[in-house]
């Protein structure tokens, strides 16, 4: 179980840093403010989860 917790923590750290650097680069490329990019990122995540999850 400790191994699973360690991998989950590592995944959270990598995902957080990856999202930060992606938003930073996207903001510089498009001129959009970070909150707008954050909402777009969250909406994309919701859409992908819904698409990957089996329906009721």
C-alpha positions as a printed NumPy array, in Angstrom:
array([[  0.   ,   0.   ,   0.   ],
       [  2.866,   2.382,   0.722],
       [  4.106,   1.918,  -2.83 ],
       [  0.691,   2.928,  -4.181],
       [  0.639,   6.025,  -2.013],
       [  4.129,   6.972,  -3.202],
       [  3.174,   6.522,  -6.859],
       [ -0.025,   8.537,  -6.364],
       [  1.923,  11.366,  -4.718],
       [  4.521,  11.313,  -7.483],
       [  1.788,  11.382, -10.13 ],
       [  0.116,  14.332,  -8.418],
       [  3.389,  16.261,  -8.296],
       [  4.229,  15.533, -11.93 ],
       [  0.704,  16.399, -13.059],
       [  0.707,  19.634, -11.091],
       [  4.066,  20.768, -12.452],
       [  3.166,  19.663, -15.978],
       [ -0.078,  21.63 , -15.852],
       [  1.702,  24.696, -14.52 ],
       [  4.354,  24.712, -17.248],
       [  1.777,  23.954, -19.954],
       [ -0.439,  26.863, -18.811],
       [  2.575,  29.144, -18.576],
       [  3.677,  28.31 , -22.137],
       [  0.112,  28.473, -23.475],
       [ -0.41 ,  31.84 , -21.779],
       [  2.743,  33.25 , -23.313],
       [  1.808,  31.883, -26.746],
       [ -1.825,  33.037, -26.732],
       [ -1.862,  35.979, -24.342],
       [ -4.777,  34.447, -22.412],
       [ -4.714,  34.9  , -18.63 ],
       [ -3.973,  31.887, -16.418],
       [ -7.515,  31.616, -14.951],
       [ -8.982,  31.23 , -18.458],
       [ -6.472,  28.512, -19.305],
       [ -7.167,  26.797, -15.985],
       [-10.906,  26.64 , -16.723],
       [-10.186,  25.25 , -20.195],
       [ -7.839,  22.649, -18.688],
       [-10.459,  21.6  , -16.12 ],
       [-13.199,  21.417, -18.754],
       [-10.971,  19.229, -20.919],
       [-10.33 ,  16.911, -17.97 ],
       [-14.07 ,  16.59 , -17.261],
       [-14.824,  15.846, -20.913],
       [-12.094,  13.192, -21.086],
       [-13.233,  11.518, -17.864],
       [-16.842,  11.456, -19.081],
       [-15.762,  10.012, -22.417],
       [-13.643,   7.32 , -20.754],
       [-16.205,   6.351, -18.09 ],
       [-18.891,   3.809, -18.857],
       [-22.427,   5.194, -18.924],
       [-25.154,   4.248, -16.468]])
